[in-house]
Coordinates of C-alpha atoms in Angstrom, one line a residue:
X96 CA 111.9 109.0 -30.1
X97 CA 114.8 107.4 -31.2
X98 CA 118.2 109.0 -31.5
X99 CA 118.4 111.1 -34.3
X100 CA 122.6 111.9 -35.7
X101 CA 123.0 108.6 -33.4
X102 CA 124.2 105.6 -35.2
X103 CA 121.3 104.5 -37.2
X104 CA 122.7 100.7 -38.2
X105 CA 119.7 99.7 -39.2
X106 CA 118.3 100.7 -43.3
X107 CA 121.1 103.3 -43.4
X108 CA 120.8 103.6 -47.4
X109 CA 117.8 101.5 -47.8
X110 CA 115.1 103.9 -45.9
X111 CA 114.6 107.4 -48.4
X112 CA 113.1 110.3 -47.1
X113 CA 110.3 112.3 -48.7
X114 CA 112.3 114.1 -51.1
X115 CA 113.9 111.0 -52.6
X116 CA 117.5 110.5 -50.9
X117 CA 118.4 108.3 -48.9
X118 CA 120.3 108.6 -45.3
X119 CA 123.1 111.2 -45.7
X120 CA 126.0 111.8 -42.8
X121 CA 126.5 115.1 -42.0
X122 CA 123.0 116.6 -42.4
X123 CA 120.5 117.0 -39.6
X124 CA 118.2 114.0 -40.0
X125 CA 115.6 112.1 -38.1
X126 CA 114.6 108.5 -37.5
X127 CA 110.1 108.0 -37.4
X128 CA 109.2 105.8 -34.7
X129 CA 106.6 104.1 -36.4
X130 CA 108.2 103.2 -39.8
X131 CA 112.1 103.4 -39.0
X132 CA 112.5 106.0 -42.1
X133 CA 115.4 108.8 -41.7
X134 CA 113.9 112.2 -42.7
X135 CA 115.8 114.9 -43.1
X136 CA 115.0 117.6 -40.9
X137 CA 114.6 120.6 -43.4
X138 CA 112.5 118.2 -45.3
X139 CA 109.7 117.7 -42.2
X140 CA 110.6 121.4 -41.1
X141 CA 112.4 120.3 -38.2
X142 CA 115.9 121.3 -36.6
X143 CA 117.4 120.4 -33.7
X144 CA 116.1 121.8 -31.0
X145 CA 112.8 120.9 -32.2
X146 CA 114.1 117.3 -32.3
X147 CA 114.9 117.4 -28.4
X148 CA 111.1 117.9 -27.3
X149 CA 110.1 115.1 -29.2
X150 CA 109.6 111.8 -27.2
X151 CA 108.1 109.8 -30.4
X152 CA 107.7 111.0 -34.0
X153 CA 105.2 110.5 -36.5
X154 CA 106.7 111.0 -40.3
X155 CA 104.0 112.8 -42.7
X156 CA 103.6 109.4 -43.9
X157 CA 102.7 107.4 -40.9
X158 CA 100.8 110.5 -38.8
X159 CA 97.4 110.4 -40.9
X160 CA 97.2 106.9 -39.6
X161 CA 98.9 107.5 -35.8
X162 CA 98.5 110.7 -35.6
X163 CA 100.7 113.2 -34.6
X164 CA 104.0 113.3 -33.1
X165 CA 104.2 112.6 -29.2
X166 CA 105.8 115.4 -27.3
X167 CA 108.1 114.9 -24.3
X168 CA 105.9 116.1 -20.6
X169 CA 108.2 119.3 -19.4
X170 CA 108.4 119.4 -15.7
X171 CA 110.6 122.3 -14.7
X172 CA 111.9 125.5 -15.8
X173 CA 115.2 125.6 -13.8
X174 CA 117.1 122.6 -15.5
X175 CA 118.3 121.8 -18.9
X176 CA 116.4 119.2 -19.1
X177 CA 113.1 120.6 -19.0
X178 CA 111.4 117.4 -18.9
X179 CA 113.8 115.7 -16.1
X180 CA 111.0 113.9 -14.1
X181 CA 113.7 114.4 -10.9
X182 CA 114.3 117.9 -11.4
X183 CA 112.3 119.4 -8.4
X184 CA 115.0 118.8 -5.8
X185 CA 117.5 119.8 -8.4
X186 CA 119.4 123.0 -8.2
X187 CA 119.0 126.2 -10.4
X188 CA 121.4 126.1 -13.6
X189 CA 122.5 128.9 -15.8
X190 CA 120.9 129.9 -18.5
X191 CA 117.6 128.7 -17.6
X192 CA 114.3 130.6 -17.3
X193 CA 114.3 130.6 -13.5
X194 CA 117.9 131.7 -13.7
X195 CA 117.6 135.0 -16.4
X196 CA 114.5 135.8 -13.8
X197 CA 117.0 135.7 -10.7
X198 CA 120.1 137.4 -12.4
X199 CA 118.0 140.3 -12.5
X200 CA 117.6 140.3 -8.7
X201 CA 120.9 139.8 -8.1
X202 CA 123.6 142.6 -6.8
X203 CA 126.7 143.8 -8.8
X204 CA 129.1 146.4 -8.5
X205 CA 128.9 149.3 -10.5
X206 CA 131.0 149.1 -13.0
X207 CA 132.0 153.3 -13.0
X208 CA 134.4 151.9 -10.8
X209 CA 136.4 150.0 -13.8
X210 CA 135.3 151.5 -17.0
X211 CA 137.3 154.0 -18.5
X212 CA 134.7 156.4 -21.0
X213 CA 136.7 157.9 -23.7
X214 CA 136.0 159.5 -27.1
X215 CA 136.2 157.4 -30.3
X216 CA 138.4 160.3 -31.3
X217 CA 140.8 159.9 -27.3
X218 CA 141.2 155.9 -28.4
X219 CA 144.8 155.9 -29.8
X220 CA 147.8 153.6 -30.3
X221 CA 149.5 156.8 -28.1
X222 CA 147.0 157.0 -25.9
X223 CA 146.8 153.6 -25.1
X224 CA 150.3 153.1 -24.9
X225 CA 150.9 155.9 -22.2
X226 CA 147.5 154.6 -20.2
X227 CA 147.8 151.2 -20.3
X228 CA 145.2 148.9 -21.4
X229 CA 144.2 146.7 -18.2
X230 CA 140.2 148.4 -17.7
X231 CA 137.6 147.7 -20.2
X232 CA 136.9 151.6 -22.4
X233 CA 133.5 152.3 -23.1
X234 CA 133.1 154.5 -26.4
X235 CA 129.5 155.7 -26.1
X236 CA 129.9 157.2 -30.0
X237 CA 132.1 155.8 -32.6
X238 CA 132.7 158.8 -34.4
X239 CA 136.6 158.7 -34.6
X240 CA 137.1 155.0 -34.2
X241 CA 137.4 154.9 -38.0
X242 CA 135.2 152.0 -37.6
X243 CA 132.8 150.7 -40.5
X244 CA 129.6 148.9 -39.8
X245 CA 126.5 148.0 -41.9
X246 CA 123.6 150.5 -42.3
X247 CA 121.3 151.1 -39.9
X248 CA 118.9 149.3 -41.6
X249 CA 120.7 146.1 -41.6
X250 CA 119.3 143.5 -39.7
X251 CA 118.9 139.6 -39.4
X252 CA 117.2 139.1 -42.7
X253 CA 119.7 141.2 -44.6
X254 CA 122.2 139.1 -43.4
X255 CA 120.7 136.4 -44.4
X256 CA 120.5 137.5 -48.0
X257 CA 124.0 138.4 -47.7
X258 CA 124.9 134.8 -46.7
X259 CA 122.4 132.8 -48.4
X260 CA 119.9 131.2 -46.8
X261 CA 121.5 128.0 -46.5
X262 CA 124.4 128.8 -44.8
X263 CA 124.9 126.8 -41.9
X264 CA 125.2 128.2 -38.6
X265 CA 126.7 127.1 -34.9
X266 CA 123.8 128.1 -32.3
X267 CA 123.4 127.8 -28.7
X268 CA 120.3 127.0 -27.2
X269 CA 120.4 129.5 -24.1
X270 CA 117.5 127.4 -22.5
X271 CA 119.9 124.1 -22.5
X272 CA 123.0 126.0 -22.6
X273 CA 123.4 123.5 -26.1
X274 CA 125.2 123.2 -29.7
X275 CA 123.4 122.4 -32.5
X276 CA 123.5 123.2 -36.2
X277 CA 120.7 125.2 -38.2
X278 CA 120.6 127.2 -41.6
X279 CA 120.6 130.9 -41.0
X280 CA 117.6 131.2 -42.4
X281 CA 115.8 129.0 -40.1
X282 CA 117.8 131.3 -37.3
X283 CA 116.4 134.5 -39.1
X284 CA 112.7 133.2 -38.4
X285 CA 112.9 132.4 -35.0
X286 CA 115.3 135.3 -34.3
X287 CA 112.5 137.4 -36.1
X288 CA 109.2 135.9 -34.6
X289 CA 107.9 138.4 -32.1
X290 CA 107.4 136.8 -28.5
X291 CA 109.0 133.5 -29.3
X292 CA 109.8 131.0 -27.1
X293 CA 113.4 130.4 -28.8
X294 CA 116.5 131.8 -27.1
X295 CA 118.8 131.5 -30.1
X296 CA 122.5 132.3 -29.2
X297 CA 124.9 132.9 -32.9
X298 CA 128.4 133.9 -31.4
X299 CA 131.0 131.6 -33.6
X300 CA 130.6 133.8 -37.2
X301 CA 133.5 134.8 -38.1
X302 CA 132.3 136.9 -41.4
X303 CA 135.7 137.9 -43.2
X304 CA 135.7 135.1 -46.1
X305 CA 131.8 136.0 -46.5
X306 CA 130.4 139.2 -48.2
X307 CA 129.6 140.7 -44.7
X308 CA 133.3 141.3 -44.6
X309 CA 133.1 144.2 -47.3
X310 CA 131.1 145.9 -45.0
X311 CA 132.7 145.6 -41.8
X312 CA 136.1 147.2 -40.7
X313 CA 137.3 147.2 -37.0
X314 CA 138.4 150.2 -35.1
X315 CA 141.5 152.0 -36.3
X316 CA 143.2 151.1 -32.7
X317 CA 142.2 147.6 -32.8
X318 CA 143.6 146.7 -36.1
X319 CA 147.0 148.9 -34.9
X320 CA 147.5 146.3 -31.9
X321 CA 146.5 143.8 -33.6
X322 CA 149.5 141.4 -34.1
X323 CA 147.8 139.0 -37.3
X324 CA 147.3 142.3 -39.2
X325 CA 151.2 143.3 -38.4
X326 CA 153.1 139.9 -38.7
X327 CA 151.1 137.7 -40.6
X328 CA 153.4 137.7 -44.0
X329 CA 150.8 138.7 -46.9
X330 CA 152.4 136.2 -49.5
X331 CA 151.8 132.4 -48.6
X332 CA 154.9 131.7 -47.0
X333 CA 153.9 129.9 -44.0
X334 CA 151.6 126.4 -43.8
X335 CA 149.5 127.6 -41.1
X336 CA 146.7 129.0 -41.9
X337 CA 146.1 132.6 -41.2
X338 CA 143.9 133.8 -38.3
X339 CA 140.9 134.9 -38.7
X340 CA 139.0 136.1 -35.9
X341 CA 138.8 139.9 -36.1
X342 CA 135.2 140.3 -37.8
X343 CA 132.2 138.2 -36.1
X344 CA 128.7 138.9 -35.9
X345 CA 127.0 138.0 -33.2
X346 CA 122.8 137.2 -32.8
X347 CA 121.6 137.3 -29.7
X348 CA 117.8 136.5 -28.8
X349 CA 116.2 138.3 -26.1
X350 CA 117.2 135.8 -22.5
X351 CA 120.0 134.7 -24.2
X352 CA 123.0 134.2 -21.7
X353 CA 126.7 133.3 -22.3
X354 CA 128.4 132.2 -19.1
X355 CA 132.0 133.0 -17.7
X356 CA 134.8 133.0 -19.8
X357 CA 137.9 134.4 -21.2
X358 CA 138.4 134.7 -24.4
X359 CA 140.7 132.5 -26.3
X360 CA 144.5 133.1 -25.9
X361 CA 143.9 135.7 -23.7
X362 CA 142.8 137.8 -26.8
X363 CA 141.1 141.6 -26.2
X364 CA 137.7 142.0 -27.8
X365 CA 136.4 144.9 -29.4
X366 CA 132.2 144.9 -29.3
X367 CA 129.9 146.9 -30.9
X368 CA 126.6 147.1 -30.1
X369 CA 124.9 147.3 -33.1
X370 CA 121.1 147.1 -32.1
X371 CA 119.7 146.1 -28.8
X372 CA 121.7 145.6 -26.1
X373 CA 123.7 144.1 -23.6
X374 CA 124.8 143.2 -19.9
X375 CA 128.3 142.7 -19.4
X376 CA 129.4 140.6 -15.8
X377 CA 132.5 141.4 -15.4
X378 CA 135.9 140.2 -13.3
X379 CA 139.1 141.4 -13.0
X380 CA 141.7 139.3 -14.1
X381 CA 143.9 138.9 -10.6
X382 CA 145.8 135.7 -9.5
X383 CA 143.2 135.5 -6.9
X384 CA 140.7 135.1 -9.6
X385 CA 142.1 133.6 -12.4
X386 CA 142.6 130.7 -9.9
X387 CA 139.1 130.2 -8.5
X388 CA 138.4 130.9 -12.6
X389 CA 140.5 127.5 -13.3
X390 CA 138.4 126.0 -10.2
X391 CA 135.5 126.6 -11.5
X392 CA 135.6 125.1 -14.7
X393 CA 136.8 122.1 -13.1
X394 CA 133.4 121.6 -11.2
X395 CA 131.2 119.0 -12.0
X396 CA 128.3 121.1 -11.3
X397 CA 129.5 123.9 -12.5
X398 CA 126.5 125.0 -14.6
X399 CA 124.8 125.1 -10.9
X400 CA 127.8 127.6 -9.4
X401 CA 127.7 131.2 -10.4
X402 CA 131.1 132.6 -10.3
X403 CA 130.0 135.8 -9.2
X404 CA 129.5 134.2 -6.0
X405 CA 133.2 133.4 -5.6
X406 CA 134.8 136.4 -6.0
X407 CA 135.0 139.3 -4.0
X408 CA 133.5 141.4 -6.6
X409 CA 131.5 141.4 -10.3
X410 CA 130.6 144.3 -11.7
X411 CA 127.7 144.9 -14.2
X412 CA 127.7 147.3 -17.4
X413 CA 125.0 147.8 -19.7
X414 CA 125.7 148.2 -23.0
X415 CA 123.0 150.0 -25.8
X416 CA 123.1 150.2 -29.4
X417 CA 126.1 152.3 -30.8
X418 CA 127.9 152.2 -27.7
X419 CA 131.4 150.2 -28.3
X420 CA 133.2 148.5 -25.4
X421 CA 137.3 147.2 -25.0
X422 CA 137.8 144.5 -23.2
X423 CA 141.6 143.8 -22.4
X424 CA 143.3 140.5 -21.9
X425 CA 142.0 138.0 -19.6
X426 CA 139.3 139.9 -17.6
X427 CA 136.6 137.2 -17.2
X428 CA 133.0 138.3 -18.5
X429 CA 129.8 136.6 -18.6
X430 CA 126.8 138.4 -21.3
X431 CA 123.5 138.6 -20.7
X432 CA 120.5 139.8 -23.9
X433 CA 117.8 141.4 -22.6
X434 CA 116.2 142.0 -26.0
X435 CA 116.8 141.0 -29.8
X436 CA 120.4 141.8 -30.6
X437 CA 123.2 142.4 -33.5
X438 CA 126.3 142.8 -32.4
X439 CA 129.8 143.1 -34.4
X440 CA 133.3 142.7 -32.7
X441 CA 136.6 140.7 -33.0
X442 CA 139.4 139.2 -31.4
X443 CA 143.2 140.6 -31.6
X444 CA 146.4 139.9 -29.6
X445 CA 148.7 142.3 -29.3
X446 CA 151.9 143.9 -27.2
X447 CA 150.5 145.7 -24.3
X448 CA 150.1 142.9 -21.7
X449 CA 151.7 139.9 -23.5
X450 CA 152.5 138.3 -20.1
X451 CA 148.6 137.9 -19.1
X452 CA 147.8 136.6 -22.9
X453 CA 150.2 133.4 -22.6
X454 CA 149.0 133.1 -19.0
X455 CA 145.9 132.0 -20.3
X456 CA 147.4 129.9 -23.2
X457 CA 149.0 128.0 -20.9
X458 CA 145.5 127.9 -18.6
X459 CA 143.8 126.8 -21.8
X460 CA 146.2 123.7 -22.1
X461 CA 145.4 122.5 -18.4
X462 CA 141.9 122.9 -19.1
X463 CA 142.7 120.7 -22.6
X464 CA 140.2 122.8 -24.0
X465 CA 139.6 121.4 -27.7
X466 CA 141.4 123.2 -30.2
X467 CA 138.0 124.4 -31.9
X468 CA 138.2 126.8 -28.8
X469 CA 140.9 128.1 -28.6
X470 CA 142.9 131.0 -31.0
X471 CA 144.2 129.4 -33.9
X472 CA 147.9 129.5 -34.5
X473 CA 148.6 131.1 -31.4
X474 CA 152.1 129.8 -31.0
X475 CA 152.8 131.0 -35.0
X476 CA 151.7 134.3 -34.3
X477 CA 153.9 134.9 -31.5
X478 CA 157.3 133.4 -33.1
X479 CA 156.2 135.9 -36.0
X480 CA 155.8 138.9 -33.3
X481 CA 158.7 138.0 -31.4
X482 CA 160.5 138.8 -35.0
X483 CA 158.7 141.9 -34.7
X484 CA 159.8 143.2 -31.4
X485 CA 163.6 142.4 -32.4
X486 CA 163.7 144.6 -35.1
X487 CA 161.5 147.6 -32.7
X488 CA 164.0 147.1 -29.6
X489 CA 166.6 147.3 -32.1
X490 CA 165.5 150.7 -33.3
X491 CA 164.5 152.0 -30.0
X492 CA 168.4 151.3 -29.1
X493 CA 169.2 152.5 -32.4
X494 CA 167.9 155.7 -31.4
X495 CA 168.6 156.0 -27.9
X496 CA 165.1 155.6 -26.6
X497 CA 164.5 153.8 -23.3
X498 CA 161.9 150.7 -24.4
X499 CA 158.7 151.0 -21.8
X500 CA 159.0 149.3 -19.1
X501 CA 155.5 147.2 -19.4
X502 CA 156.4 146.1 -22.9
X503 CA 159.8 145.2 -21.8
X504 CA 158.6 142.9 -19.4
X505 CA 156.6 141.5 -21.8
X506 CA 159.5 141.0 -24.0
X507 CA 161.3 139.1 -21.5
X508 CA 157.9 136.7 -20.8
X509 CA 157.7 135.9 -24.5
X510 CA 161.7 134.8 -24.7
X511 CA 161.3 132.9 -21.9
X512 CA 158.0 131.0 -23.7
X513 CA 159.9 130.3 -26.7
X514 CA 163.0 128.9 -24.8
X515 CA 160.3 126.6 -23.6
X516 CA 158.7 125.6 -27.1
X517 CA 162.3 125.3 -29.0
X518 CA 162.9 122.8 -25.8
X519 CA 159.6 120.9 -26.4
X520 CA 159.3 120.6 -30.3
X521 CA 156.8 117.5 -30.2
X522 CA 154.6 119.4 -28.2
X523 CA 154.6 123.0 -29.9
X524 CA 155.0 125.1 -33.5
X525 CA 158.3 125.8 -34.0
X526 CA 159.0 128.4 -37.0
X527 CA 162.8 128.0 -38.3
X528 CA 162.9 130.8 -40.6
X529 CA 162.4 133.3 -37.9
X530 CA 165.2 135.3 -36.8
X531 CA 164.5 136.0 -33.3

């Protein structure tokens, strides 16, 4: 089959599809092999993924007289390329079907050693403050997070309503560990049919300019920390754009697996499982590890080197519905869905280990990971908390109380950051009416 979303020189604007239109950019469309006519993919009921197992395909036009579309052979279930006629002396790569098979064999630590279990009702600014936040917490009941979620009988169709049905999504296919683009109501049906053959991965939705967002509030103690709810100036002021990463919903099909990674700008994550469930793999954040992390991503076959391997130790923790987990700055985590899952959650930066979150800025920037992946006006947000602190040391002296000692250091981390961005104005966001 010809490349479909490639360039298609040839008839773009002569050739129409069966609904009447001719080629449009931007909308999934593909190319028949037998009559050169661009189709769009809604139109034939094809997406993406469909697309990929196609070797040569028939329009509804042309197939009563060629018959049907010509599939591509598949030849392994261990590569990306299932139909790679040199893939038996290939090695294993994530994601695959061979690979969810053998992460179930595998050994992990048990993560009791890590976890810290509190109450909903124990998870407080004060509480966190004295205890630190450098452990994932585990809240098996979120009674007491003051933490809104949808009713229990919300589910993938609902939030289709709630969208519309031709709201486009960003979706992994776990198999090929791949991006592509598909209406969330073609998700809901494959995310709905029982035993498919899908693994459909939805983790980009950021819901809070959508009507999900009505029904959706994050734990009290996550929007406390977080710095965009405390900053961010509520009147236009700035011509950045505000954040917004604090509400996603997440849609998991059952085998669907999201390798290593820290989340972007070193944020902490707050997850709620909302139905099904989840395996966490996680590793602490050291030096040791954040550098054979950076090593890692560099490999050229790194989809073929599980990281777990390389570190002295990665610990497992399953996750069921209602359960809630915390997962502070920079700890590297893989995820793993054994069955159909919802989850909610969001992203915040905050003051309690401001050193480790511009660590992994500065990571990100060696990596030159694109800007769609990393956390958007990150540099902003911390001009506008360094403000922030100012005016809190400057009441702490004010009142004769020593500032901790952690969020001191901190402090001094940040001022030495910004010394750096004032010095390098080309290269970073530089915010002139803060006084800090």
């Amino acid at each position: 089959m010809d490349d479909f979303l490639s360039d298609p020189e040839d008839q773009i604007g002569e050739t129409v599809c069966i609904c009447g239109q001719v080629y449009e950019e931007g909308y999934f469309m593909i190319q028949c092999d037998i009559c050169r006519d661009w189709l769009h993919g809604e139109c034939v009921r094809i997406d993406e993924l469909q697309a990929n197992d196609i070797d040569k395909y028939h329009c509804p036009r042309c197939e009563p007289l060629c018959g049907a579309s010509i599939m591509r052979l598949e030849t392994n279930w261990h590569r990306h390329d299932r139909t790679d006629p040199q893939a038996t002396y290939k090695p294993l790569q994530v994601g695959t079907k061979l690979f969810v098979e053998e992460l179930s064999k595998r050994f992990f630590s048990n993560s009791d050693d890590i976890i810290m279990k509190v109450s909903g009702k124990q998870l407080t600014l004060p509480y966190l403050n004295q205890s630190g936040f450098n452990h994932p917490i585990l809240v098996t009941d979120k009674d007491g997070l003051s933490m809104t979620v949808p009713q229990p009988s919300y589910n993938v169709h609902t939030i289709c309503q709630a969208l519309g049905p031709d709201f486009v999504l960003d979706v992994i296919d776990g198999r090929r560990q791949k991006t592509c683009q598909m209406t969330i109501d073609q998700f809901a049906t494959s995310f709905s049919t029982p035993n498919s053959e899908r693994v459909l991965n939805c983790l980009s939705l950021e819901v809070s300019s959508t009507p999900l967002a009505e029904v959706l509030t994050p734990p009290l103690v996550a929007r406390k920390l977080c710095w965009v709810n405390n900053v961010w100036p509520s009147s236009n002021t700035l011509r950045h754009p505000k954040p917004q990463v604090q509400k996603y919903c997440i849609m998991s099909m059952k085998d669907a697996y999201t390798d290593f990674h820290i989340d972007f700008g070193g944020t902490s994550v707050w997850y709620h499982i909302f139905s099904g469930e989840k395996y966490f793999y996680l590793i602490r954040p050291t030096p040791g590890n954040l550098s054979l992390y950076e090593r890692w991503t560099r490999l050229s076959t790194q989809s073929e080197t599980f990281l777990g391997d390389m570190v002295d130790k990665c610990y497992k923790l399953k996750l069921i519905a209602g359960q809630t987990v915390f997962i502070p700055t920079g700890w590297i985590h893989a995820v793993y869905t054994p069955v159909n899952s919802i989850v909610f959650g969001g992203n915040f930066l905050h003051s309690l280990n401001i050193q480790l979150q511009l660590r992994v800025y500065e990571l990100e920037g060696r990596l030159k990971d694109p800007p769609k992946y990393r956390f958007p006006s990150f540099e902003v947000v911390h001009w506008l908390a360094a403000g922030k602190l100012k005016k809190d040391l400057a009441d702490l002296n004010s009142d004769n109380t020593p500032c901790p000692e952690n969020l001191l250091n901190g402090i001094r981390a940040l001022v030495i950051t910004l010394r750096v961005w004032v010095n390098e104005p080309y290269k970073h966001d530089v915010i002139d009416q803060i006084d800090c």
